[in-house]
mmCIF file of C-alpha atoms and ligand atoms in Angstrom:
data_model
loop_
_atom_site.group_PDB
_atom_site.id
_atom_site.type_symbol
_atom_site.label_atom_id
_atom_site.label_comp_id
_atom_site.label_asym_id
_atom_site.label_seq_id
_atom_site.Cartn_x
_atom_site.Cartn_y
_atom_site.Cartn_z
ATOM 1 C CA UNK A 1 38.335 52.983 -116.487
ATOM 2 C CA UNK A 2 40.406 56.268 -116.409
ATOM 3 C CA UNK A 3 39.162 57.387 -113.617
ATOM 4 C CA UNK A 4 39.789 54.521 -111.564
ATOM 5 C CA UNK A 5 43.424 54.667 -112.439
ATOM 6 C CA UNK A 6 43.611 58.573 -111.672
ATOM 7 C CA UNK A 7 41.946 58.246 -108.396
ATOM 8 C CA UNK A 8 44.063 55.346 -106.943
ATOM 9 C CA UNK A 9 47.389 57.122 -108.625
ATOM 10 C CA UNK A 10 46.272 59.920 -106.553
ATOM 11 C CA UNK A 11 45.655 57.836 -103.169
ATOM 12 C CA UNK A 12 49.549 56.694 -103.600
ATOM 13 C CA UNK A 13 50.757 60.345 -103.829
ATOM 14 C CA UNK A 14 49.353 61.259 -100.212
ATOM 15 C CA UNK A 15 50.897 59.135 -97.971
ATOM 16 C CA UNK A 16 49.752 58.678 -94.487
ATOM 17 C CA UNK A 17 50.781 60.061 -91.963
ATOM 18 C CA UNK A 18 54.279 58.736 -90.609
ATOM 19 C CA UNK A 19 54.728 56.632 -94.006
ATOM 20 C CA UNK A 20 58.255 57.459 -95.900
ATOM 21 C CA UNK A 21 58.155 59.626 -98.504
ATOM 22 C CA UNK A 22 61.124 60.218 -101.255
ATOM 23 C CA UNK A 23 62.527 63.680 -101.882
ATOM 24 C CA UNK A 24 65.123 64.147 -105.284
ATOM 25 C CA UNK A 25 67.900 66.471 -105.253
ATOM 26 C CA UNK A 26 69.543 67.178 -109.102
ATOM 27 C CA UNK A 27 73.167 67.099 -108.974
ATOM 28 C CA UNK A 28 73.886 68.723 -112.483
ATOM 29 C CA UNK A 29 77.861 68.906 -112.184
ATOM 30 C CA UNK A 30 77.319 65.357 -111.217
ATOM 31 C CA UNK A 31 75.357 64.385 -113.369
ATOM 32 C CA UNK A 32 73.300 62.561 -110.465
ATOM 33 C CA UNK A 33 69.748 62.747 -109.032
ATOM 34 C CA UNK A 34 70.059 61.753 -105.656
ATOM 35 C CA UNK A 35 66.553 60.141 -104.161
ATOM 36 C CA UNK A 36 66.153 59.927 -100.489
ATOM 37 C CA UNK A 37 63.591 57.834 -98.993
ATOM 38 C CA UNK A 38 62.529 57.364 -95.297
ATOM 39 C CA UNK A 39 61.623 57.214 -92.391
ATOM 40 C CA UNK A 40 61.729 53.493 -91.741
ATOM 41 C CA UNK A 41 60.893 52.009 -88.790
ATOM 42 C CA UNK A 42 63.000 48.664 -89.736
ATOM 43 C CA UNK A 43 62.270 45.372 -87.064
ATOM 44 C CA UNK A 44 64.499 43.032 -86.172
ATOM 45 C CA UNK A 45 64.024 39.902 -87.855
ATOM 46 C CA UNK A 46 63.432 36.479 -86.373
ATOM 47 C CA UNK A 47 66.830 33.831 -86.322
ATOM 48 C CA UNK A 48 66.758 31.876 -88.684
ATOM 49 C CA UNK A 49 63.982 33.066 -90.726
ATOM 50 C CA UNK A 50 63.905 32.395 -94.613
ATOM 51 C CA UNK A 51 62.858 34.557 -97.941
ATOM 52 C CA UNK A 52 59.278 32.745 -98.024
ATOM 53 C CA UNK A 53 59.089 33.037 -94.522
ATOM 54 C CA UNK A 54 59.351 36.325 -94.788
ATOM 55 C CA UNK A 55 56.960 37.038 -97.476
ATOM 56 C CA UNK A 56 54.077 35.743 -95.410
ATOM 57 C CA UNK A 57 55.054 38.381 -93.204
ATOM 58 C CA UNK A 58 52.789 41.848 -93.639
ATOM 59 C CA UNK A 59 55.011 44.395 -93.287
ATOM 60 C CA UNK A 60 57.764 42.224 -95.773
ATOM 61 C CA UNK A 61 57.273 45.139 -98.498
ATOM 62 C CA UNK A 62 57.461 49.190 -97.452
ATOM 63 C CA UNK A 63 54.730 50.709 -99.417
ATOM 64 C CA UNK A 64 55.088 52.268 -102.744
ATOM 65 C CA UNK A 65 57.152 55.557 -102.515
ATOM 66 C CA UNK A 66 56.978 57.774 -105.228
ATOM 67 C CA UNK A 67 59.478 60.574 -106.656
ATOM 68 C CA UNK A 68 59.437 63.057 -110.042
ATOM 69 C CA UNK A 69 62.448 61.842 -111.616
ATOM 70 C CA UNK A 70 64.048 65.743 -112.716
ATOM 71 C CA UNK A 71 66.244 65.771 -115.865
ATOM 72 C CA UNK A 72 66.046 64.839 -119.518
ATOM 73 C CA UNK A 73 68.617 62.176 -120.334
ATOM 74 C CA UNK A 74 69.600 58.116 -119.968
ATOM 75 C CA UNK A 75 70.223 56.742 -116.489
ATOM 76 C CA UNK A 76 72.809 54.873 -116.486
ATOM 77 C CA UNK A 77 73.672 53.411 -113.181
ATOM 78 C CA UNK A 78 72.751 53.209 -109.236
ATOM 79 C CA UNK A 79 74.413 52.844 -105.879
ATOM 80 C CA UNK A 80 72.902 52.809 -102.577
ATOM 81 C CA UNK A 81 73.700 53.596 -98.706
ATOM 82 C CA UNK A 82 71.916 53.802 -95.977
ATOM 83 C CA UNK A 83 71.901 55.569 -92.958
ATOM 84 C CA UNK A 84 70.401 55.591 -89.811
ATOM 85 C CA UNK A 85 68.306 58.190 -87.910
ATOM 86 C CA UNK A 86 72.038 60.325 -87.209
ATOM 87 C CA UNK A 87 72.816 60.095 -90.457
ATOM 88 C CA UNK A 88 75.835 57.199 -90.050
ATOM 89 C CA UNK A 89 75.749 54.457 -92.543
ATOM 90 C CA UNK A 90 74.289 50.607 -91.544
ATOM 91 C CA UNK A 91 75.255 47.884 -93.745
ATOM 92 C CA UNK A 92 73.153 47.853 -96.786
ATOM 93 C CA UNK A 93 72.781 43.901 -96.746
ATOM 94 C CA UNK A 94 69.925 44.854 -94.448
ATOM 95 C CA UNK A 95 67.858 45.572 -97.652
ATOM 96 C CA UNK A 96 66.689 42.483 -99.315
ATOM 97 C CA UNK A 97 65.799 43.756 -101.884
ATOM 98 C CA UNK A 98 64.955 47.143 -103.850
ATOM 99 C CA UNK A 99 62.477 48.253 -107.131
ATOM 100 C CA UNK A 100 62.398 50.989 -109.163
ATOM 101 C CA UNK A 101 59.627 52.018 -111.244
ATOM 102 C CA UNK A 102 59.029 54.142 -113.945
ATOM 103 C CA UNK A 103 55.270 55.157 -114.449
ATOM 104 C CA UNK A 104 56.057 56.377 -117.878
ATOM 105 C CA UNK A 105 57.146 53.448 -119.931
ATOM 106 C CA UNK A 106 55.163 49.987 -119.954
ATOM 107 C CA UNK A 107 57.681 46.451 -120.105
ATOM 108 C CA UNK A 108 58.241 44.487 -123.779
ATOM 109 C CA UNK A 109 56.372 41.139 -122.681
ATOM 110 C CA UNK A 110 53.890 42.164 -120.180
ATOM 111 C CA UNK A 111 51.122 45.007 -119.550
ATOM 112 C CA UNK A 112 53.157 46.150 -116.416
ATOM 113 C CA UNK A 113 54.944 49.144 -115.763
ATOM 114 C CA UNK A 114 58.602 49.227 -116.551
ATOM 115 C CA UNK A 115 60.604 48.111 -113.554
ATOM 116 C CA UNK A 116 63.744 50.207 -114.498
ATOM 117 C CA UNK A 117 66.274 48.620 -111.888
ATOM 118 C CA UNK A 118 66.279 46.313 -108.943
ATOM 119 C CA UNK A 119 68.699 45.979 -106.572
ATOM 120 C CA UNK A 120 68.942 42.668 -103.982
ATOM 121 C CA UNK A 121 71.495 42.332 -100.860
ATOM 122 C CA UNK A 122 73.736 40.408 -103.242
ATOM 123 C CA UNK A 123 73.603 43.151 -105.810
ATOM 124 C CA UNK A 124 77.175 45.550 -105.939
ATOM 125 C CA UNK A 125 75.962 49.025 -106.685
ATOM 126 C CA UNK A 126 76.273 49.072 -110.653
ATOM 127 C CA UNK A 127 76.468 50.726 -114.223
ATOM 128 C CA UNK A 128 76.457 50.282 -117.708
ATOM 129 C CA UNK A 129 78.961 52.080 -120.104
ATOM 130 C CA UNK A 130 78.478 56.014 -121.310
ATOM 131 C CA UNK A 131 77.945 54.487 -124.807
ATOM 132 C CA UNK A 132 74.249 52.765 -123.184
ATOM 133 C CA UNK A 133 71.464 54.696 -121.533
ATOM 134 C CA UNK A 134 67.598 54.106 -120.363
ATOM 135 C CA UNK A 135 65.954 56.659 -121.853
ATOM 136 C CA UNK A 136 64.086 58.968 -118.840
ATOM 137 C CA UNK A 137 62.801 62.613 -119.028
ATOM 138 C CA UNK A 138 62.192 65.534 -116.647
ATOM 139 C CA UNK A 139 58.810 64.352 -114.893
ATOM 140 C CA UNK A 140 58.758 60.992 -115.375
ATOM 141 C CA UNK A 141 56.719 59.425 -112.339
ATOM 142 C CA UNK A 142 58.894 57.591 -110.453
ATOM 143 C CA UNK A 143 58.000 54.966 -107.597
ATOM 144 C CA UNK A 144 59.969 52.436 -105.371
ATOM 145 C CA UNK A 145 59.703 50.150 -102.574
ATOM 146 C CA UNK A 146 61.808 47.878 -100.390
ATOM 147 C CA UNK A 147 61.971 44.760 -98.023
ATOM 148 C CA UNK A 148 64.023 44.962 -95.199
ATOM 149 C CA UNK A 149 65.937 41.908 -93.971
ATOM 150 C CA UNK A 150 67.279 43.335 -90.327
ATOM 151 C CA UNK A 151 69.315 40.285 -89.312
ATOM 152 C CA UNK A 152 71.140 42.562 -86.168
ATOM 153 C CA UNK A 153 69.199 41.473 -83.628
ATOM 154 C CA UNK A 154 67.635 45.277 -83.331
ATOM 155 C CA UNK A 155 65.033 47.053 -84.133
ATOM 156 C CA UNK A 156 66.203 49.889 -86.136
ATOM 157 C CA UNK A 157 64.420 53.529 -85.826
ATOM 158 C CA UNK A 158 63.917 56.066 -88.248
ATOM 159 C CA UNK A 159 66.724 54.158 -91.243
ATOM 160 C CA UNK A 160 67.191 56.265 -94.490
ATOM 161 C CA UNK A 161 67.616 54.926 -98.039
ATOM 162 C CA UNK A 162 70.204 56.875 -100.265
ATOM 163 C CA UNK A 163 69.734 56.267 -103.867
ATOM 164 C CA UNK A 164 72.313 58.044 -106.344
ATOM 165 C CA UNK A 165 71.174 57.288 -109.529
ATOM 166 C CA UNK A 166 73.645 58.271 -112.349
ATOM 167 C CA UNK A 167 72.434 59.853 -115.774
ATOM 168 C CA UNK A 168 73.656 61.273 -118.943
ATOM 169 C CA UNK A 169 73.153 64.079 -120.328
ATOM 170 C CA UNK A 170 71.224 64.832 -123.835
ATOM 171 C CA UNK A 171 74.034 66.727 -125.407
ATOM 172 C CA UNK A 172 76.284 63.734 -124.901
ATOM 173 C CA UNK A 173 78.263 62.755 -127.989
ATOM 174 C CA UNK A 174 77.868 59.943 -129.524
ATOM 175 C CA UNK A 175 74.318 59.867 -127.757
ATOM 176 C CA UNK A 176 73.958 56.566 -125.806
ATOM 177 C CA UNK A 177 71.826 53.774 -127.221
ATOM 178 C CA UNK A 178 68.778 53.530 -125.805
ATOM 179 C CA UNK A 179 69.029 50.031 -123.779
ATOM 180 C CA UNK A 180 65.814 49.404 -121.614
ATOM 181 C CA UNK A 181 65.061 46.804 -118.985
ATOM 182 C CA UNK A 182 63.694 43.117 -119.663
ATOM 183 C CA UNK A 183 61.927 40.855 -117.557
ATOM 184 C CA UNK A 184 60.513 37.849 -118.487
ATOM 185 C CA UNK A 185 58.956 35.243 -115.887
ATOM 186 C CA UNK A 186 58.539 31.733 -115.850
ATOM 187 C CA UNK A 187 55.320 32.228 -113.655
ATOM 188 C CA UNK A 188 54.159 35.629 -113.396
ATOM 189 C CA UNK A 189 50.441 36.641 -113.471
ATOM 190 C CA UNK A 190 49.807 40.331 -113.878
ATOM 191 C CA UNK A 191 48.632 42.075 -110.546
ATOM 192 C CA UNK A 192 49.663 39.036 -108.671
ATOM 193 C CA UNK A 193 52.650 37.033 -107.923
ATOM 194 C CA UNK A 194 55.095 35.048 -109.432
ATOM 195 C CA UNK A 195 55.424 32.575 -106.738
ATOM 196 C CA UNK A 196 54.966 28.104 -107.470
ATOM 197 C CA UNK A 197 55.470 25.180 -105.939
ATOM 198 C CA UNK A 198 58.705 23.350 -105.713
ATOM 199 C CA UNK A 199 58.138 19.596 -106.451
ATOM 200 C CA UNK A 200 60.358 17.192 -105.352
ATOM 201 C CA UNK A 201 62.853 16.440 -107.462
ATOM 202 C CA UNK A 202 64.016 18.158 -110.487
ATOM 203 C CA UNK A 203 61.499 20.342 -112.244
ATOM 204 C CA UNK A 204 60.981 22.716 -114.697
ATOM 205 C CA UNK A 205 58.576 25.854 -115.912
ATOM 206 C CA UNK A 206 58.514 27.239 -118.633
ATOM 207 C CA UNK A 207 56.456 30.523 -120.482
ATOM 208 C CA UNK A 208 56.351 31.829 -123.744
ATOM 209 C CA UNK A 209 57.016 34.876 -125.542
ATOM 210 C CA UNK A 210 56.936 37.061 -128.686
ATOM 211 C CA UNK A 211 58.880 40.261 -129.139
ATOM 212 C CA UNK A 212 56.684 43.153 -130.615
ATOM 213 C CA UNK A 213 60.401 44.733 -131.690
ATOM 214 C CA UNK A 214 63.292 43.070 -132.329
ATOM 215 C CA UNK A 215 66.615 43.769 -130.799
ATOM 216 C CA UNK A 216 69.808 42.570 -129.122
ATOM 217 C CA UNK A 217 70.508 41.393 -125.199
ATOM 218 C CA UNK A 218 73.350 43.066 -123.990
ATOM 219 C CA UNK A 219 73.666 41.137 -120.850
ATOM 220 C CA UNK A 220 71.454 39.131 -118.644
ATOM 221 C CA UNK A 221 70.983 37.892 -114.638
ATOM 222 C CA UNK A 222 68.225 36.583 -112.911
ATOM 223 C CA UNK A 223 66.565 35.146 -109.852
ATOM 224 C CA UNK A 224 65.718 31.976 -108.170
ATOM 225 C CA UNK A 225 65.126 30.354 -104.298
ATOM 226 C CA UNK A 226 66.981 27.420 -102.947
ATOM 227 C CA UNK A 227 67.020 24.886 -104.856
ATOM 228 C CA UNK A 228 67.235 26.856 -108.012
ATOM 229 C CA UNK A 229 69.320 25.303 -110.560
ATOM 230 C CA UNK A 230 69.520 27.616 -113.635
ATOM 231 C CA UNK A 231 67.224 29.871 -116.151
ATOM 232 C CA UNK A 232 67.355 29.746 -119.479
ATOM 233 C CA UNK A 233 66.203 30.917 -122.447
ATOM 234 C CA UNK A 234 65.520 29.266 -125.337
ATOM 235 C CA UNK A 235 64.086 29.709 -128.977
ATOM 236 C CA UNK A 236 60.767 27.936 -128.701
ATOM 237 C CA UNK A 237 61.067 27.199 -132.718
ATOM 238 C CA UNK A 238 63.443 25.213 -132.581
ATOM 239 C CA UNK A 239 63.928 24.144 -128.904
ATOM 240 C CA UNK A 240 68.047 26.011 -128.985
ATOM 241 C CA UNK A 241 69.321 26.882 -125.794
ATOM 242 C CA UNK A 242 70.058 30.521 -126.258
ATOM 243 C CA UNK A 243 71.692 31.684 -122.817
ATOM 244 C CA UNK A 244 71.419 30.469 -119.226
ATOM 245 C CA UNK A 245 71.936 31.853 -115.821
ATOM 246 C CA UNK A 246 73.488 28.989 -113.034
ATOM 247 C CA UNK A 247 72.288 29.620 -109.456
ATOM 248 C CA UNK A 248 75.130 30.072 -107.092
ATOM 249 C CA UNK A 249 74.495 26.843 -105.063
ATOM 250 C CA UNK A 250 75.486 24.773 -102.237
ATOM 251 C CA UNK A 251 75.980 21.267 -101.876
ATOM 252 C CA UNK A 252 72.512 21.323 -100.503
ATOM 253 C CA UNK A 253 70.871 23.348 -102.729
ATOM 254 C CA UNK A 254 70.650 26.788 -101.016
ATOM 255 C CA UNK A 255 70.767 29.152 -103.172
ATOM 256 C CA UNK A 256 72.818 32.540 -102.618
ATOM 257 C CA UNK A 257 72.808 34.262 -106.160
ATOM 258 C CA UNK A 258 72.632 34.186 -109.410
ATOM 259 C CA UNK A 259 75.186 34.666 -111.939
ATOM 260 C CA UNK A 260 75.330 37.818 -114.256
ATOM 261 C CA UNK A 261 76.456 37.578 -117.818
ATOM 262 C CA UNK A 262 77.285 40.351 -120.452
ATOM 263 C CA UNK A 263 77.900 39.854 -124.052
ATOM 264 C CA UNK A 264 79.749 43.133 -125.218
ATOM 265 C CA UNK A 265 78.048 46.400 -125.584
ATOM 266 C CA UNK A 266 80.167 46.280 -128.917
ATOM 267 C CA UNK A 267 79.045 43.423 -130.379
ATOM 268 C CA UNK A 268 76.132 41.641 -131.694
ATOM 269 C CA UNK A 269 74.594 40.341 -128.074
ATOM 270 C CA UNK A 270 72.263 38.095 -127.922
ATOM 271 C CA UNK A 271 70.047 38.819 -131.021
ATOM 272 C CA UNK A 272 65.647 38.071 -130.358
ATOM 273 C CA UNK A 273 63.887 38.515 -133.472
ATOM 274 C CA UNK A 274 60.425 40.640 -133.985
ATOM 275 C CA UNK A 275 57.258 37.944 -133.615
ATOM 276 C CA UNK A 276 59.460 35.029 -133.136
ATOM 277 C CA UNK A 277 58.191 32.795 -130.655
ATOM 278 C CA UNK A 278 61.040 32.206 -127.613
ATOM 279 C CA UNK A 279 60.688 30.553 -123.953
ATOM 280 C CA UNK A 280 62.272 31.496 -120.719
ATOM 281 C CA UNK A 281 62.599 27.686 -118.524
ATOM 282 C CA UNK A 282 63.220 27.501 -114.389
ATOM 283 C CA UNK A 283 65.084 24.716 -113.470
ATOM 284 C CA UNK A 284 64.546 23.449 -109.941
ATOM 285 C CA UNK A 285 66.308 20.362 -108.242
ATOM 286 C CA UNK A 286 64.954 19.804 -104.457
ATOM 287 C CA UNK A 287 66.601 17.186 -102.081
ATOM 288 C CA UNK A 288 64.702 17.332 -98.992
ATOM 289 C CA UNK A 289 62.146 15.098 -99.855
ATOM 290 C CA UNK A 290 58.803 17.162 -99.603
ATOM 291 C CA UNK A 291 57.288 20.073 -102.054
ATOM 292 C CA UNK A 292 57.866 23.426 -100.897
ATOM 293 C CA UNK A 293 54.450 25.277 -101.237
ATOM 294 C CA UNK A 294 55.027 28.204 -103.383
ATOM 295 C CA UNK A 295 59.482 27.965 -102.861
ATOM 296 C CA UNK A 296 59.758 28.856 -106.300
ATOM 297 C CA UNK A 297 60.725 31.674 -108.366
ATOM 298 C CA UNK A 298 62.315 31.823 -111.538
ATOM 299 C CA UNK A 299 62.939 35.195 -113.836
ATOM 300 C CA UNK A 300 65.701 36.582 -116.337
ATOM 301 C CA UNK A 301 66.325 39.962 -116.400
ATOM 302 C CA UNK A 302 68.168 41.639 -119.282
ATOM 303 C CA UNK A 303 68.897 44.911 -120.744
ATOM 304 C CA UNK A 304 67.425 45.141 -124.277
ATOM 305 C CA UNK A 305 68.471 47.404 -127.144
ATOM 306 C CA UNK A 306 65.424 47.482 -129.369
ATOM 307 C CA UNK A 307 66.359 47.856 -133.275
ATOM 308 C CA UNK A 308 63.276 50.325 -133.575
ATOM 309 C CA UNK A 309 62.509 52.168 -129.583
ATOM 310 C CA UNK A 310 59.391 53.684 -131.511
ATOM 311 C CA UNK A 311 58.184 50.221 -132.103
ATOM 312 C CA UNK A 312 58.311 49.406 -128.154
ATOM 313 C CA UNK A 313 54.425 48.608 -126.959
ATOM 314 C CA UNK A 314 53.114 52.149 -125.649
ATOM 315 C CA UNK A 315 51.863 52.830 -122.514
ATOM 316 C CA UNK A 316 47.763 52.566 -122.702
ATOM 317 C CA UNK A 317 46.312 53.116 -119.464
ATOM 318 C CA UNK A 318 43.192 51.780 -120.267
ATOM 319 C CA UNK A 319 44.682 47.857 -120.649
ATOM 320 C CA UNK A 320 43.569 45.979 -117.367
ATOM 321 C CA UNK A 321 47.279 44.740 -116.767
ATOM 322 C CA UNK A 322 48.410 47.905 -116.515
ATOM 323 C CA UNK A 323 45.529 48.629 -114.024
ATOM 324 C CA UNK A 324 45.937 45.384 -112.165
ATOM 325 C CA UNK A 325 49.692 46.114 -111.348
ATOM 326 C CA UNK A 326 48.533 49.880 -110.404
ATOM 327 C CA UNK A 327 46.647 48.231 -107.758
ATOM 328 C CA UNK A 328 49.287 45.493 -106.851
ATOM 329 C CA UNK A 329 51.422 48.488 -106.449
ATOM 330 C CA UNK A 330 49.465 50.610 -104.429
ATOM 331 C CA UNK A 331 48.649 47.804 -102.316
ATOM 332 C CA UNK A 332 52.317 47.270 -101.457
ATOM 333 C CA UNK A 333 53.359 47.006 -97.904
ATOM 334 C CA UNK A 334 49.667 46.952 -96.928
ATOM 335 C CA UNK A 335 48.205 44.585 -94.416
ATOM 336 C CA UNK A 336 47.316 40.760 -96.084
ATOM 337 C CA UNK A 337 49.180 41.794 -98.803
ATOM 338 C CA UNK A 338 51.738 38.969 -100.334
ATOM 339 C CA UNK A 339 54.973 39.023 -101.488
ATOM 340 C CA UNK A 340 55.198 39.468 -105.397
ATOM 341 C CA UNK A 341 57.772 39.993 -108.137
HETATM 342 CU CU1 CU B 1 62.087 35.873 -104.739
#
């Protein structure tokens, strides 16, 4: 089992010829690791084309990129710019979306490798206070890819992402709390996609969940289609709403965002409790009529201070989730290959 993980790690780490690769530059005095991926050869989309639309398409994804993240300490925020072939900035709206992941650390309610940020072409570049940090180390194995969403009209040749990812140090005092990265899906299947179909109608999904440590939300956002309505999250004990995310939506139910919420690095947050049973629910209200063949998706995403990080589910390469999202991964961006989480 191992060895099929080592060999198709090491098939990601030599890309093909003309593929982008990443290279990281430590900023020290900046306290910044700067990751630059390209070249991308980015195509002008279609008018008028749509998210699912877009995911049927085969080059939707870039392939996984990977990077060596360089410095012991707790990133702590991200912004991002890219440039074209001359090196002069394009609008960044032209990525759709963007996924980091760290090859080190495994997720709290799934056998899948921690996605430690994500960025869409709503997101404003971001961080969290000095007091917070995810916990990363010199060498951590890095990865990322992106979908392009080139709405100009022209092809674009030879684009650049800039990534400056923000850190601090170890000798910080106070150190930061470790805070890591949440995810929890209304539909996901391991090494596949998260994707359903939209009935007609209002509709909703929900999934399950049991923390293996208990700890406190600090803040929360999410992700939905048109037609989204909200996610929420509620205890599954009792039925409680906890929390919910609204979609940003129009009077015809296109969807445009998602709202963000924080609950105070200071206080309590949102408190889940070790092997209590909670459920994450994707509301969908569609006007038009007909079911939209796989429409759907419907995630939180939070950032999780755990009261006990030793108690976080350890990485164990040998689980098949872990090895079924190595190969969803390494798959990315290839031909026939969907659109996922
Ligand atoms: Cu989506």
């Amino acid at each position: 089992m191992l060895s099929v993980v080592m060999l198709s790690a090491l098939a990601v780490t030599a890309p093909r010829d003309g593929e982008p690769v990443a290279t990281v530059r430590h900023d020290a005095a900046k306290r910044e690791v700067v990751v630059t991926a390209g070249p991308f050869s980015v195509k002008a989309m279609a008018p008028g084309m749509k998210h699912e639309e877009m995911g049927m398409m085969e080059d939707h994804n870039t392939p996984l990129i990977r990077f060596e993240w360089p410095v012991d300490g707790s990133f702590r925020g991200f912004a991002i710019e890219i440039v074209d072939a001359k090196g002069a900035p394009i609008d960044r709206k032209m990525v759709h979306h963007l996924i980091a992941i760290n090859f080190d650390r495994r997720q709290l309610f799934y056998p899948m490798y921690e996605r430690i940020f994500g960025i869409g072409s709503e997101t404003e570049d971001a961080s969290i206070p000095k007091s917070l940090g995810v916990p990363v180390k010199a060498g951590n194995k890095m990865g990322m890819y992106l979908a392009w969403a080139n709405e100009t009209g022209k092809d674009v040749e030879g684009a650049q992402v800039v990534l400056r990812l923000s850190y601090s140090p170890t000798n910080l005092n106070p150190r930061p709390l470790a805070a890591l990265p949440i995810y929890m899906d209304v539909n996901l299947t391991v090494g596949k996609g998260n994707e359903y179909d939209v009935p007609v109608g209002r509709s909703e999904k929900g999934w399950e969940f049991t923390p293996a440590v208990g700890g406190r939300i600090l803040g929360i956002s999410g992700h939905m289609h048109d037609y989204g309505v909200e996610v929420r999250l509620e205890d599954a004990e009792t039925g409680k709403v906890l929390t919910k995310v609204n979609a940003k939506r129009a009077a015809d139910g296109k969807v445009s965002g998602i709202e963000r919420k924080l609950f105070g690095v200071t206080g309590q947050g949102l408190r889940l409790r070790e092997g209590r049973k909670y459920r994450v629910v994707g509301v969908y209200d569609n006007p038009t009529g007909q079911p939209i063949k796989n429409g759907a998706m419907a995630h939180m995403v939070g950032l999780y201070v755990p009261d006990d990080v030793k108690k976080w589910p350890a990485l164990d390469l040998g689980d098949e989730g872990l090895q079924d999202d190595l190969a969803y991964l390494s798959a990315m961006g290839m031909a026939g290959h969907k659109h996922g989480n």
